[in-house]
Amino acid sequence: MQRYLLEIEYIGTSYAGSQKQPKEQPNTTKKIVTVQDEVEKAISTLTKTKTKTIFSGRTDAGVHAKGQIAHFDTELELNPSKFVNSMNGLLPKDISIKELKKVEKTFHAQKSAKARYYRYTIANRAQRSAWDENCLLVRYPLDIERMNKSLSYLLGEHDFTSFKKVRTSNPAKICNMYKAEAIRNGDFVYIDFIADRFLYNMIRSIVGTLLLIERNSLAPETLKDILDSRDKTKAGSTISPEGLALVRVIYNNNDINGESL
Amino acid sequence: MQRYLLEIEYIGTSYAGSQKQPKEQPNTTKKIVTVQDEVEKAISTLTKTKTKTIFSGRTDAGVHAKGQIAHFDTELELNPSKFVNSMNGLLPKDISIKELKKVEKTFHAQKSAKARYYRYTIANRAQRSAWDENCLLVRYPLDIERMNKSLSYLLGEHDFTSFKKVRTSNPAKICNMYKAEAIRNGDFVYIDFIADRFLYNMIRSIVGTLLLIERNSLAPETLKDILDSRDKTKAGSTISPEGLALVRVIYNNNDINGESL
């Protein structure tokens, strides 16, 4: 048995998240297709064996990825470049494989991960553009300095209950935030987050709160007060997933604060 | 009567070019919608008067624009930011207005133009990506130095018959090429062209020929030989419009060689 790592890119708009969560959406009759469904279908076709994958973690419905990581086991010896090529031939246009490589059997896409790096992309200008894709339009000017002051209160280990979806079965609430930073690039603003883990809806809730602070020119300390309250009703609304992408999964502690990001 | 200039962006994929060309496509029963149709419909709705526009020039079916320019006349005094806002509310998602401004009545979007700046975008890597949009995937490695050597033969005033669509009613064939340059940016390659005018299908035919030279590692002089032959049958195939965008229309001679591009 060999273990292989897959690096996966996707535009999440048409998918019900990266992974099946059968208990989360019981009342829908709509067919729910996940990125994992599509990836497993392609691997199973190529290996001629029903194959399961383990993803580094779930991305919410509509969230994108530039570097999602998964692993799977197979009896076969795979040729990486041929296999990636065949996968990309089978997968829909909005999912692609960047890399396949053999890994040690001790590697686990989820359990071996030390941190995740997410980016929320905002088009910050008065008008929409025909070229806008996978970003959120914010028409009022964003003050990067004030945003970074707000975000600085999230750094370190905190109870993030205030930014966690209320109805979820996962009891986790403590996260260690290594990076939370806004960057302006022309008329785009990126908000980057690196943490050991992220709770369900957490980044979308933080960004929604940050935009509420910006729109009303509230004090940056507002974000700290909301974090400390551990009360989800204090947070701003959970913002659209269209601007959110999982950029990278970090497996080496040295990469967490690395310039290489 | 006031004259207004419009700066227009669009993703051309769903349109039959920027402008109506009634004689070019007589045998189709498919409804042909152009960018101009959509823009005129929005202006006419807002001004409550059937209004015609003049575009700087036609872009082929499927070609995009980051800075197409048009002008129109109206009796009304328009508020630029309100008008742009209303236009963007009416126009489909893949067309947007960047700017509206009042201009002298001597300004003419087509006749006043000194040059056009186009960019062809290529994703140059072994695998497609879910994030690829409005670019062409070329899997074999491109040699930027050789491409620029080839492109250098196009600079200056030439008869571009070799790269002009055979069946077209426009007799023009001489163009003055001010810039023809390939640039690598990560795994993307941009090919930039600035000329006083471009013939029908000309850039797509040049890029198709350039890629033929690259794929077969032919001598860069091949492009010169094909140009000099004035024979369209010598050129490579006319490549897909999906990577091509009109970046800017230049109305000031000083901007043609400017660093500002």
Short mmCIF file of C-alpha atoms in Angstrom, two decimals, chain B residues 25-32:
data_model
loop_
_atom_site.label_atom_id
_atom_site.label_comp_id
_atom_site.label_asym_id
_atom_site.label_seq_id
_atom_site.Cartn_x
_atom_site.Cartn_y
_atom_site.Cartn_z
CA GLN B 25 -22.24 37.01 -40.44
CA PRO B 26 -25.20 36.64 -42.80
CA ASN B 27 -25.72 32.89 -42.55
CA THR B 28 -26.40 32.46 -38.89
CA THR B 29 -29.80 32.15 -37.30
CA LYS B 30 -28.31 32.54 -33.81
CA LYS B 31 -29.18 35.83 -32.16
CA ILE B 32 -26.03 37.91 -32.24
#
